[in-house]
mmCIF file of C-alpha atoms in Angstrom:
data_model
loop_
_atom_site.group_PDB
_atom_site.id
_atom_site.type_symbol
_atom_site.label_atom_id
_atom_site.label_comp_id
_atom_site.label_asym_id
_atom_site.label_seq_id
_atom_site.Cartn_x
_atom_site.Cartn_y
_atom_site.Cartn_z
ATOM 1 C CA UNK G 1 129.538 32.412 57.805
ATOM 2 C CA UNK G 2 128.560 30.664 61.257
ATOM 3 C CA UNK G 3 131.973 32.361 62.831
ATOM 4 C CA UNK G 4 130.881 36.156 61.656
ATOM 5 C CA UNK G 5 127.262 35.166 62.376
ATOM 6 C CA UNK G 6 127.854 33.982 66.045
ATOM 7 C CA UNK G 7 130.385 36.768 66.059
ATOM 8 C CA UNK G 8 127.666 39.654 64.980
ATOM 9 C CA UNK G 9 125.682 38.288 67.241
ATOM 10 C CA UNK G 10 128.433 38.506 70.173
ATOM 11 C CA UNK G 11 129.134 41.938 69.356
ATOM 12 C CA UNK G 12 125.451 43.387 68.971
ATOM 13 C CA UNK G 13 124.488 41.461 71.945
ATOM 14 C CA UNK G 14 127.714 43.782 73.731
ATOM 15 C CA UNK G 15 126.826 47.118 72.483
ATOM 16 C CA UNK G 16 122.633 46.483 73.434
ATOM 17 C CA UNK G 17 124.248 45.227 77.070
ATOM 18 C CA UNK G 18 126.560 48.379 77.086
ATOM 19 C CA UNK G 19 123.933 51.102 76.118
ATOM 20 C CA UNK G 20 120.970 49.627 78.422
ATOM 21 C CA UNK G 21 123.082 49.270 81.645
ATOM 22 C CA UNK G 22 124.727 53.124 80.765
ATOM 23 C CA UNK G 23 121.343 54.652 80.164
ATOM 24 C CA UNK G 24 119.727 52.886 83.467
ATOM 25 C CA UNK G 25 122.424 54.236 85.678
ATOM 26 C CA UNK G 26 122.481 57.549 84.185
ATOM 27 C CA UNK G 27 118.306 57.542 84.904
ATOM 28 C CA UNK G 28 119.146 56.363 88.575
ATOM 29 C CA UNK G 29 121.601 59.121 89.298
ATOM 30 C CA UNK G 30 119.335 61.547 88.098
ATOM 31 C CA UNK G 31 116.342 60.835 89.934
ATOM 32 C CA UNK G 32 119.335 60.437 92.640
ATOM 33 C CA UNK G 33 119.976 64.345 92.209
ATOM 34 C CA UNK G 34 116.203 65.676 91.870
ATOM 35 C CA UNK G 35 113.401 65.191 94.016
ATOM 36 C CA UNK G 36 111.218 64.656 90.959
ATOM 37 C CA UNK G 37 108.291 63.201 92.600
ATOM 38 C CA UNK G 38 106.101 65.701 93.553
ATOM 39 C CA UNK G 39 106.533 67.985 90.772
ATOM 40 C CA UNK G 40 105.688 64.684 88.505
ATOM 41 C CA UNK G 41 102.529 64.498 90.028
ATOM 42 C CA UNK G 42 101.164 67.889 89.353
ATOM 43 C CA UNK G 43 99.912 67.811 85.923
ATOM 44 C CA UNK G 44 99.525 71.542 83.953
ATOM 45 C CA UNK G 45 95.630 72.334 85.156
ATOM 46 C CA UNK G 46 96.677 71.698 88.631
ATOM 47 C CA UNK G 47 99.225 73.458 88.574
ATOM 48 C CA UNK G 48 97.795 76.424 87.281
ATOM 49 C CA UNK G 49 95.059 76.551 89.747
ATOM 50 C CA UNK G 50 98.416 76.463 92.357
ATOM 51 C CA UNK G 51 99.509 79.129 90.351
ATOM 52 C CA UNK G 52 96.521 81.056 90.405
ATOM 53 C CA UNK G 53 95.724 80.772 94.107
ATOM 54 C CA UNK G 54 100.018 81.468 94.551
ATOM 55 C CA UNK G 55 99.326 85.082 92.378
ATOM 56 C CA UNK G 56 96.156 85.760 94.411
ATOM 57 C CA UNK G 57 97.548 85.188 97.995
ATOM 58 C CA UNK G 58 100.660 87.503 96.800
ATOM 59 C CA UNK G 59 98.453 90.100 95.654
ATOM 60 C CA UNK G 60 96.773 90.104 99.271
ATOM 61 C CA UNK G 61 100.074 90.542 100.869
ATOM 62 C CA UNK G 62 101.189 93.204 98.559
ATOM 63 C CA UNK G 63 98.101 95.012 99.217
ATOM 64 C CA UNK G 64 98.827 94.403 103.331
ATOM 65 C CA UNK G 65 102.449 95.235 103.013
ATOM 66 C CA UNK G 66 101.377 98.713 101.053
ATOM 67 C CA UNK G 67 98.502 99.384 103.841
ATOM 68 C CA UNK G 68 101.176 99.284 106.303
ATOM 69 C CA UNK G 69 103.811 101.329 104.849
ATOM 70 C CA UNK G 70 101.754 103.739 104.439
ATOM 71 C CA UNK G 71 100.424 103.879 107.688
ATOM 72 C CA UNK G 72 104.484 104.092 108.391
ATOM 73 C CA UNK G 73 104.364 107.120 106.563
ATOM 74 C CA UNK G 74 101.685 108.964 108.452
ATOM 75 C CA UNK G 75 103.512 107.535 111.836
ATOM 76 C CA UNK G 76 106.910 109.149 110.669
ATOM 77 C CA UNK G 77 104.691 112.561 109.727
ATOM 78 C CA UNK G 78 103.598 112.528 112.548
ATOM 79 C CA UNK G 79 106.508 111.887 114.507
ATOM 80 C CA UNK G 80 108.247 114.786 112.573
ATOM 81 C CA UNK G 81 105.595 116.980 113.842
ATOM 82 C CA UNK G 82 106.195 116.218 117.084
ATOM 83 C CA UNK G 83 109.893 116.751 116.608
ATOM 84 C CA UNK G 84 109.458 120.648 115.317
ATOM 85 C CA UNK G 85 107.041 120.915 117.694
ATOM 86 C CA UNK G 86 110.210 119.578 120.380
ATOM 87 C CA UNK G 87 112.734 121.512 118.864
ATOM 88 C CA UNK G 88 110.648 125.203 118.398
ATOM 89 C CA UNK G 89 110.140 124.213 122.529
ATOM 90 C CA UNK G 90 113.566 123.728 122.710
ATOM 91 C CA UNK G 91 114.763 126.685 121.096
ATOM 92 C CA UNK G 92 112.830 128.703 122.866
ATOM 93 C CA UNK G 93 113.860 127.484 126.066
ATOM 94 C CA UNK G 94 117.141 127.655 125.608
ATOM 95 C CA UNK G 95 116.765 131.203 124.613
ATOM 96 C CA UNK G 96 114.912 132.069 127.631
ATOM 97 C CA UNK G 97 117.966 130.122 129.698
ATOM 98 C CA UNK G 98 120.195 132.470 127.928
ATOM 99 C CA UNK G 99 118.463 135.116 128.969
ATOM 100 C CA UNK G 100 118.337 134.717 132.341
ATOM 101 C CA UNK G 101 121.297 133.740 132.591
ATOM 102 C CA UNK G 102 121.119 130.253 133.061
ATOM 103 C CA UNK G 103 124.116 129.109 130.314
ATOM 104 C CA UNK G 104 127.376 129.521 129.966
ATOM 105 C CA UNK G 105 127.983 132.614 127.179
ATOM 106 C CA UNK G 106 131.344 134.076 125.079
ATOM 107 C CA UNK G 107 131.219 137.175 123.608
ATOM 108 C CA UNK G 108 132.982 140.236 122.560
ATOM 109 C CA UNK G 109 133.029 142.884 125.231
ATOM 110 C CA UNK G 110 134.844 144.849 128.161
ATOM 111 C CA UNK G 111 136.916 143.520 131.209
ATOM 112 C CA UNK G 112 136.644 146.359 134.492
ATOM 113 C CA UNK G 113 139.619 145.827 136.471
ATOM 114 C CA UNK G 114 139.282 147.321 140.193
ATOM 115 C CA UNK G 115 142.243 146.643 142.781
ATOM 116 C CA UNK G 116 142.443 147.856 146.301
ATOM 117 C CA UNK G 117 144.961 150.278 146.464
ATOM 118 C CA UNK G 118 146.847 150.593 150.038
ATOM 119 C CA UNK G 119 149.265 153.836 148.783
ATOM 120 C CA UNK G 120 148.069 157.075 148.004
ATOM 121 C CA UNK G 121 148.849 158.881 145.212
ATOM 122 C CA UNK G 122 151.781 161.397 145.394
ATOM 123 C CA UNK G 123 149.917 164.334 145.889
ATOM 124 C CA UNK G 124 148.113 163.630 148.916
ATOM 125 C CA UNK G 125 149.653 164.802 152.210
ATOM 126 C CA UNK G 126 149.684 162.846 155.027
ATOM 127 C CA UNK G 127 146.787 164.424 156.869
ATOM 128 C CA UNK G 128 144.556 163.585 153.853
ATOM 129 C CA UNK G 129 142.187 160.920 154.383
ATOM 130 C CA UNK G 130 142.616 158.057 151.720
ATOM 131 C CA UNK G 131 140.331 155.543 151.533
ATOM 132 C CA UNK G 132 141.654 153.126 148.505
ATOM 133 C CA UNK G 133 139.407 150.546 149.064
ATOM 134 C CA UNK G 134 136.517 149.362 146.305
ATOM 135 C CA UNK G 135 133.331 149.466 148.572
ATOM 136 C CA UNK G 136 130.383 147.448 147.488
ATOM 137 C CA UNK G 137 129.160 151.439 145.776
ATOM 138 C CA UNK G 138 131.475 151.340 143.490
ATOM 139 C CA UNK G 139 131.104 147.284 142.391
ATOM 140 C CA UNK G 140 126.758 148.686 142.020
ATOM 141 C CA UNK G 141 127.257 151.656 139.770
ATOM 142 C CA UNK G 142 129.692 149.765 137.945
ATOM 143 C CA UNK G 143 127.079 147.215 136.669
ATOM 144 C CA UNK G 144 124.927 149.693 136.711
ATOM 145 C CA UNK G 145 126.756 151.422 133.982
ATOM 146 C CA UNK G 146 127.148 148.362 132.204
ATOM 147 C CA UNK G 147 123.601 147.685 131.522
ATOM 148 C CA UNK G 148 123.048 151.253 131.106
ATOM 149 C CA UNK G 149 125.932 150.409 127.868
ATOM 150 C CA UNK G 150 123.727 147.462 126.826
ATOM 151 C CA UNK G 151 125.763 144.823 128.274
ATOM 152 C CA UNK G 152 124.040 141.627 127.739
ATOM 153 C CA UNK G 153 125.767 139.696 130.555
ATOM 154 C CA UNK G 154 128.272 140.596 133.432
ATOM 155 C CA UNK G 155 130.612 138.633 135.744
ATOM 156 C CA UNK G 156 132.386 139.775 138.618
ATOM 157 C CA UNK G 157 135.442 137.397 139.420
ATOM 158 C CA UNK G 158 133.471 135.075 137.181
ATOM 159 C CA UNK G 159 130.039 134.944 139.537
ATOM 160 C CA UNK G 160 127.105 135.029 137.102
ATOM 161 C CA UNK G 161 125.209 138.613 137.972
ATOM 162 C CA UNK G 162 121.479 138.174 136.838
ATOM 163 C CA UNK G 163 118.406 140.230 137.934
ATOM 164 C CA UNK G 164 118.429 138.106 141.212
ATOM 165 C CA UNK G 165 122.103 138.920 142.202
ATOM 166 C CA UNK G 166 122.589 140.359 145.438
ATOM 167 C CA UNK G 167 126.177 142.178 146.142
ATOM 168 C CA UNK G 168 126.162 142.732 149.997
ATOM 169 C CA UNK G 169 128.822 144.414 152.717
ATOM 170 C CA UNK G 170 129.387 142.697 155.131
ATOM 171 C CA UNK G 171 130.502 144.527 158.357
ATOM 172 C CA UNK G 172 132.174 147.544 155.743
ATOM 173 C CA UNK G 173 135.150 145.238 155.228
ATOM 174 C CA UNK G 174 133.719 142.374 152.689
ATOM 175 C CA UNK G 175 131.869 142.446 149.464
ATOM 176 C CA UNK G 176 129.607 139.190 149.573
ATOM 177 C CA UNK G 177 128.180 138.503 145.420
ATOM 178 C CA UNK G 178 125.066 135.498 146.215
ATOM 179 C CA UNK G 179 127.001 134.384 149.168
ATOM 180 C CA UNK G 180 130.073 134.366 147.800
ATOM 181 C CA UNK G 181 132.875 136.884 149.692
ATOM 182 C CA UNK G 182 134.973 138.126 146.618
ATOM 183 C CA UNK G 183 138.122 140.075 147.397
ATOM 184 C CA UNK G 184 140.509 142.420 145.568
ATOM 185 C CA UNK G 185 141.363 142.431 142.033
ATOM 186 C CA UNK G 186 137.662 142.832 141.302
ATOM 187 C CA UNK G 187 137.298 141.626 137.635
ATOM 188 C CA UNK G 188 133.839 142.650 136.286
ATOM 189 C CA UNK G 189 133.458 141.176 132.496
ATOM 190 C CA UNK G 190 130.737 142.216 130.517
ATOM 191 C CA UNK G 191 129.683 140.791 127.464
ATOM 192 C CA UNK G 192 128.093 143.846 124.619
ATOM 193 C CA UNK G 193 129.216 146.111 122.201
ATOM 194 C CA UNK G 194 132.795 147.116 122.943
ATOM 195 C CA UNK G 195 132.361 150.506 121.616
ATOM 196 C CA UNK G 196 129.552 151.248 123.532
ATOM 197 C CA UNK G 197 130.429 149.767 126.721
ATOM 198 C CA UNK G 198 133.858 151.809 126.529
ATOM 199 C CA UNK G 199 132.577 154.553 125.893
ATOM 200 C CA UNK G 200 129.711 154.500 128.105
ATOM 201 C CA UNK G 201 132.615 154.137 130.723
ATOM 202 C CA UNK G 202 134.916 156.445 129.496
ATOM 203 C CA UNK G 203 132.978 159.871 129.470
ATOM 204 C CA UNK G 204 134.830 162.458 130.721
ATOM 205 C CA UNK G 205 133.669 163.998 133.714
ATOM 206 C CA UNK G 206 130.015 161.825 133.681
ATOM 207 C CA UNK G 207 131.648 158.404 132.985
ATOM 208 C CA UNK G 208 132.240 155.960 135.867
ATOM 209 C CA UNK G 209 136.250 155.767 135.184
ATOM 210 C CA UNK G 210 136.281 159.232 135.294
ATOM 211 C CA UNK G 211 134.703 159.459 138.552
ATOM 212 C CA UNK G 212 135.902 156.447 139.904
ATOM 213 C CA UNK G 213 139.834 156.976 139.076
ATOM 214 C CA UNK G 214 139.979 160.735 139.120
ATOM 215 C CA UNK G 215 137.300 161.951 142.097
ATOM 216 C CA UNK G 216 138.390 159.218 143.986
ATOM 217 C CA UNK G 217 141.743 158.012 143.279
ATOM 218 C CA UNK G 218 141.279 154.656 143.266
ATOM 219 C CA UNK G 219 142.789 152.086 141.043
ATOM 220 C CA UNK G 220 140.586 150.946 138.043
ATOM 221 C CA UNK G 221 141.278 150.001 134.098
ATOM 222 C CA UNK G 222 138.705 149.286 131.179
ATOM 223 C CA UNK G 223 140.086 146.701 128.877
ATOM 224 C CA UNK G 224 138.353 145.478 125.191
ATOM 225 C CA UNK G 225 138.266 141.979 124.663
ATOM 226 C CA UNK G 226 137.413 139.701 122.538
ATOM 227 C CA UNK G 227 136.504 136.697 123.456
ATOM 228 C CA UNK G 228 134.813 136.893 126.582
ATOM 229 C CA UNK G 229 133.567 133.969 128.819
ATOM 230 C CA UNK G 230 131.078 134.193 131.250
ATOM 231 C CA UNK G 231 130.034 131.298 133.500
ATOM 232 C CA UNK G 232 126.408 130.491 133.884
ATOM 233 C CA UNK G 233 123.825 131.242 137.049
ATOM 234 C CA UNK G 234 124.256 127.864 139.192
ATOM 235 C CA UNK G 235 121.706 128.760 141.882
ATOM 236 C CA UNK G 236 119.090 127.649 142.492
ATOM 237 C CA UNK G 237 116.265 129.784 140.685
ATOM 238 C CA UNK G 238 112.985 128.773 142.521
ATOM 239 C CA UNK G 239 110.153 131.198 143.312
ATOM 240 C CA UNK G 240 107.455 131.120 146.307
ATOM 241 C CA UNK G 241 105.695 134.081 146.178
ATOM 242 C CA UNK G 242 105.528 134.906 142.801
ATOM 243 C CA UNK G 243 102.485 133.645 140.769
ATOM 244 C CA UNK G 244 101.367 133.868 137.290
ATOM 245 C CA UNK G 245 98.262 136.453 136.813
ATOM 246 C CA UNK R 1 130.642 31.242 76.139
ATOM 247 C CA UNK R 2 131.639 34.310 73.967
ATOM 248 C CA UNK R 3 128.224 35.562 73.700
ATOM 249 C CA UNK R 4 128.071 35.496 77.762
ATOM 250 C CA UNK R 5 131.702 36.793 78.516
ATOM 251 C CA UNK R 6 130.703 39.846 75.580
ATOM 252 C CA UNK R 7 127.125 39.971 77.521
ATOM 253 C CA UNK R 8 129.331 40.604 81.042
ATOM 254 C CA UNK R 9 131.805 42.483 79.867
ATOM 255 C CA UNK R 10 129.307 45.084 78.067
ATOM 256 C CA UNK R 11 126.958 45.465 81.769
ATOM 257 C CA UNK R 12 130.715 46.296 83.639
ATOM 258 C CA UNK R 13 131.422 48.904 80.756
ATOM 259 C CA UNK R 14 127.984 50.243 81.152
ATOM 260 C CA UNK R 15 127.680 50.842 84.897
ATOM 261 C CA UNK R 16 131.136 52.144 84.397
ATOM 262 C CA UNK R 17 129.977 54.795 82.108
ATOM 263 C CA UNK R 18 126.718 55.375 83.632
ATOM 264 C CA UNK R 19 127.926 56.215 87.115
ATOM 265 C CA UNK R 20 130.680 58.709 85.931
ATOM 266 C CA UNK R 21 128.098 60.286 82.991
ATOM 267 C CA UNK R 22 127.199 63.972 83.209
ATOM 268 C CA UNK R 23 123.216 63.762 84.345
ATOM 269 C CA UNK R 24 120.499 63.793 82.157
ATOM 270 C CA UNK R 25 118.538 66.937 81.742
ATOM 271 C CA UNK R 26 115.796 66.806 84.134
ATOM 272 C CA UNK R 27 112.985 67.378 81.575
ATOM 273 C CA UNK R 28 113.955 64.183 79.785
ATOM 274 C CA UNK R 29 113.999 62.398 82.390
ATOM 275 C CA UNK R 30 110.397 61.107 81.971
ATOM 276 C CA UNK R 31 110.839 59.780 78.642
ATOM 277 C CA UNK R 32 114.210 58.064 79.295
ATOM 278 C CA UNK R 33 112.546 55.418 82.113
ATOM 279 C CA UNK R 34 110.072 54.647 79.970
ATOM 280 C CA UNK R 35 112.179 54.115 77.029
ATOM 281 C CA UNK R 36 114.791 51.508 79.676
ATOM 282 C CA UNK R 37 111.574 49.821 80.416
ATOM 283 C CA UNK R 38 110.635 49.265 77.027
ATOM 284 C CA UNK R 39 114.312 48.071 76.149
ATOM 285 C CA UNK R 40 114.083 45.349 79.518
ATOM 286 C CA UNK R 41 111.332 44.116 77.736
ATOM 287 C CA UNK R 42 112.987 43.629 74.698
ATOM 288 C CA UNK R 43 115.519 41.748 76.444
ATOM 289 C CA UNK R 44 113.679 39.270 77.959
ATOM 290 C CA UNK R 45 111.912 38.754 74.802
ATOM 291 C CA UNK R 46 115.148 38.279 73.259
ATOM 292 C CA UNK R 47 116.319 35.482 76.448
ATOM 293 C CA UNK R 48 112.761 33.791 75.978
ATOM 294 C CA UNK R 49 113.310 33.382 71.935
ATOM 295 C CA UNK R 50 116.612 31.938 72.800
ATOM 296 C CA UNK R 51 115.329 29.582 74.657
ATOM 297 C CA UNK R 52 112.590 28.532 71.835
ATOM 298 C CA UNK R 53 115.753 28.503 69.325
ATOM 299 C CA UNK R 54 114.287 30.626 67.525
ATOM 300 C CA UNK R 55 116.166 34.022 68.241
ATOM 301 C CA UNK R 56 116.478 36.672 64.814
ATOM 302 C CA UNK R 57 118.995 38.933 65.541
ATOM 303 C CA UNK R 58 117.044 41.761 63.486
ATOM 304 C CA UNK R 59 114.222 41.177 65.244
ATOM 305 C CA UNK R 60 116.112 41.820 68.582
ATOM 306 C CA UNK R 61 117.488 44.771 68.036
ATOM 307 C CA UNK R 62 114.814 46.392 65.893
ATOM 308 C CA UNK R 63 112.403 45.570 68.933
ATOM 309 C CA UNK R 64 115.074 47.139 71.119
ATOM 310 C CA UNK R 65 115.679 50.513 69.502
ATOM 311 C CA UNK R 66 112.249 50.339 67.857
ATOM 312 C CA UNK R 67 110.293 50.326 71.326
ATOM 313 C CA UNK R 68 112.138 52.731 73.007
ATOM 314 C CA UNK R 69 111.375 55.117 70.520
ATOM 315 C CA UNK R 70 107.709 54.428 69.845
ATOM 316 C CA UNK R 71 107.599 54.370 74.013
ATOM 317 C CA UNK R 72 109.319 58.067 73.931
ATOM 318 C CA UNK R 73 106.916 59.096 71.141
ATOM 319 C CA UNK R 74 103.906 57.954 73.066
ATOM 320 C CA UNK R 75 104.815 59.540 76.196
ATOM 321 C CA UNK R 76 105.252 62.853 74.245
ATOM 322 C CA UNK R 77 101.980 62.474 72.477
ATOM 323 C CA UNK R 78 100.307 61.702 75.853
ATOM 324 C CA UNK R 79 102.178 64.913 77.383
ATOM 325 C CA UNK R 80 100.782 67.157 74.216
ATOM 326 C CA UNK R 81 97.253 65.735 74.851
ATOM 327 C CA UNK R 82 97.090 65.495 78.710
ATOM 328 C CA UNK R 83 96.850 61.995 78.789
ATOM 329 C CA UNK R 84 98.878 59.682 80.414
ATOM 330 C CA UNK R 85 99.424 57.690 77.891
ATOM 331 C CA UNK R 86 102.525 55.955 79.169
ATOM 332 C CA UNK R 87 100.611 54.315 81.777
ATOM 333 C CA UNK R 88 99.531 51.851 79.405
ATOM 334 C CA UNK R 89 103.167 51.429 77.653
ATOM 335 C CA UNK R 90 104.453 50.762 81.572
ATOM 336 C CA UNK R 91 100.988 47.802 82.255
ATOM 337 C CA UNK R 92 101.776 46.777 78.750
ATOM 338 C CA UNK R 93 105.985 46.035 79.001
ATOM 339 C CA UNK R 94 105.707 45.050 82.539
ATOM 340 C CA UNK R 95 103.113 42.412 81.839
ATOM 341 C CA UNK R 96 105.257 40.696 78.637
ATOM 342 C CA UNK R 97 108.311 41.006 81.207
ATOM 343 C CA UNK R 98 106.340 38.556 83.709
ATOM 344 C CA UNK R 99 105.009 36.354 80.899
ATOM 345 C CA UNK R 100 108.872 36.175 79.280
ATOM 346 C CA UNK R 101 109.776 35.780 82.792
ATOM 347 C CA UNK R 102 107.728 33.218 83.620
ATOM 348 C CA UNK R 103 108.542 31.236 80.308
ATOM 349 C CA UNK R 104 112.514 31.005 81.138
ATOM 350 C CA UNK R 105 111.556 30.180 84.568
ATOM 351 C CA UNK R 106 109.239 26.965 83.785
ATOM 352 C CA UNK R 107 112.112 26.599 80.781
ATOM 353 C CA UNK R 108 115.205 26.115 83.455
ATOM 354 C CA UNK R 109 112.723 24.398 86.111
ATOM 355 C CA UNK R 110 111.738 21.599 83.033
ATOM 356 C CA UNK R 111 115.130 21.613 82.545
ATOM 357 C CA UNK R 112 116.288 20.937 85.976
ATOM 358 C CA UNK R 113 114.017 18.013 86.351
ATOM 359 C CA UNK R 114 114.477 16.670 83.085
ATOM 360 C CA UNK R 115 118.050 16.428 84.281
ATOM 361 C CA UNK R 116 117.332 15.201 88.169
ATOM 362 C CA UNK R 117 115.066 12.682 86.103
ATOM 363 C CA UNK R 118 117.951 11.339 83.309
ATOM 364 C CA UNK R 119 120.039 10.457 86.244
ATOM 365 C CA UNK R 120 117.566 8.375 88.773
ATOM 366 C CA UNK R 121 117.005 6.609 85.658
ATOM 367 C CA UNK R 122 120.962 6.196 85.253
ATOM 368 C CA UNK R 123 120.930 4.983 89.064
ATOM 369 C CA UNK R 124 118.088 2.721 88.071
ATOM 370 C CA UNK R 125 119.381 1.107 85.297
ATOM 371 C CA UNK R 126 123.249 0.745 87.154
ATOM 372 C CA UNK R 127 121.470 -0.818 90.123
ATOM 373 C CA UNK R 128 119.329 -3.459 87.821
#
């Protein structure tokens, strides 16, 4: 009886040791692992007043952050505004550019070859005069023509002509386009309608290839095209005298 | 000599365990210290009844297990009713730890004398 008595008491005394020290540790490394403290401290009221004032200071904010998107908003509208109001400038400047001839264009349309021509034709006798030069007349009714025909932009060995164009002669020999001396093949490209640009060349009798090839002899063809290129304007366009009324 | 090498041997096993253990969830956390303080106390009541001679094994562990419990269940009531009840279960433990404390202390001091004073008088008695 002593021997299982002392030997109850040996054991018990064991398992009380075993379960105290095991439950102490496990309490250490868990207050190890979470900062417990200040949480512990709040009790419920407290922290529902935290909560309380927490839920009113977010409301606040949301109410700030909405006030200032939507002040976003009316920036952006605004800003878009100002953006049509850009581009409709901007359209309409680039028309007027066009216009003038102040950008680069491609179109369908016509290509006017001239050429110098040194030999008569066969029928002219040797006393005949022949004079198979293109003069600076011939370049003017040309364009002339052209806009007559609606062209919407002409070229002559790819120099822009615009309102402002001036084709000079110098001493009878040169043909001078805004300074620049062109010389023989004279390619004039117009940009229109290629049926009535031809045409408007072509006429028998009235047209300028008519008159041009056949009352003078010279050397001249009128080719269709499609895809026509003509360089911008890339003077200077600036005005002294000129004022607005 | 058994009871101390079973004592030993069962602290060893139990920081063994304890250290490795998964970690308690943190809600319980609260009631587990104050249960381990209530079970220290029963320990050193056990010691200090030892030391009278007059230790009851049911007594010892029924004031283990028994405490811890009632602790737990007073620190839940006190949660329930907003009042921090366990306060009073920590003065209350705490202060029969220091009194049991104090008891095995004077105990092994007596003790210590009584012995220092057994052998002057064993000097005495050789030298007369």
């Amino acid at each position: 009886m002593n021997l299982k008595g002392k030997w109850t008491i040996t054991v018990v005394m064991g398992i009380v040791c075993f379960v105290l020290i095991a439950v102490m540790f496990m309490q250490f490394k868990t207050v190890n692992q979470t900062d417990i403290t200040s949480i512990e401290i709040m009790r419920e009221s407290e922290l529902r007043s935290e909560l309380a004032s927490w839920k009113s200071k977010y409301e606040d904010v949301q109410e700030k952050v909405e006030e200032n998107n939507e002040r976003i908003e009316e920036y952006k509208q605004g800003t878009e505004d100002n953006v049509k109001a850009t581009q409709l400038l901007e359209e309409e400047l680039n028309q007027a550019k066009t216009s003038l001839g102040l950008t680069d264009v491609v179109g369908e349309g016509v290509v006017v070859t001239l050429e110098d021509n040194d030999t008569p034709p066969d029928y002219y006798s040797e006393d005949d005069v022949y004079d198979g030069r293109i003069n600076v007349y011939d370049i003017l009714q040309l364009i002339n023509e052209l806009k007559l025909a609606g062209a919407e932009a002409i070229s002559i060995n790819d120099i822009r002509v615009v309102d402002k164009t001036d084709i000079a002669w110098v001493m009878d020999t040169y043909i001078v386009v805004d300074g620049v001396r062109i010389s023989s093949p004279y390619v004039v490209k117009a940009i229109g309608n290629q049926t009535a640009l031809e045409s408007g060349l072509m006429q028998k009798d009235s047209g300028y290839m008519d008159k041009i090839i056949n009352a003078e002899d010279k050397k001249a063809t009128v080719q269709r095209e499609n895809e026509i290129e003509i360089y911008k304007y890339d003077k200077d366009w600036d005005t002294k005298y000129i004022q607005e009324n | 000599m058994g009871l101390l090498i079973a004592i030993v041997v069962g602290c060893v096993l139990g920081l063994i365990f304890g250290i490795n253990a998964p970690i308690i969830p943190y809600t319980y956390s609260g009631y587990l210290a104050i249960a381990i303080v209530a079970a220290l106390d029963s320990v050193f009541g056990g010691i200090t009844s030892v030391l009278n001679k007059k230790f009851d094994m049911k007594i010892f562990v029924s004031g283990f297990f028994g405490n811890a419990i009632l602790s737990i269940l007073l620190t839940y009531l006190g949660e329930k009713l907003n009042v921090d009840i366990y306060l009073a279960a920590i003065v209350v433990f705490v202060g029969r730890m220091f009194t049991n404390l104090s008891i095995i202390r004077r105990y092994y001091i007596d003790k210590w004398s009584q012995k220092k004073q057994e052998k002057e008088d064993e000097n005495k008695q050789k030298t007369v």
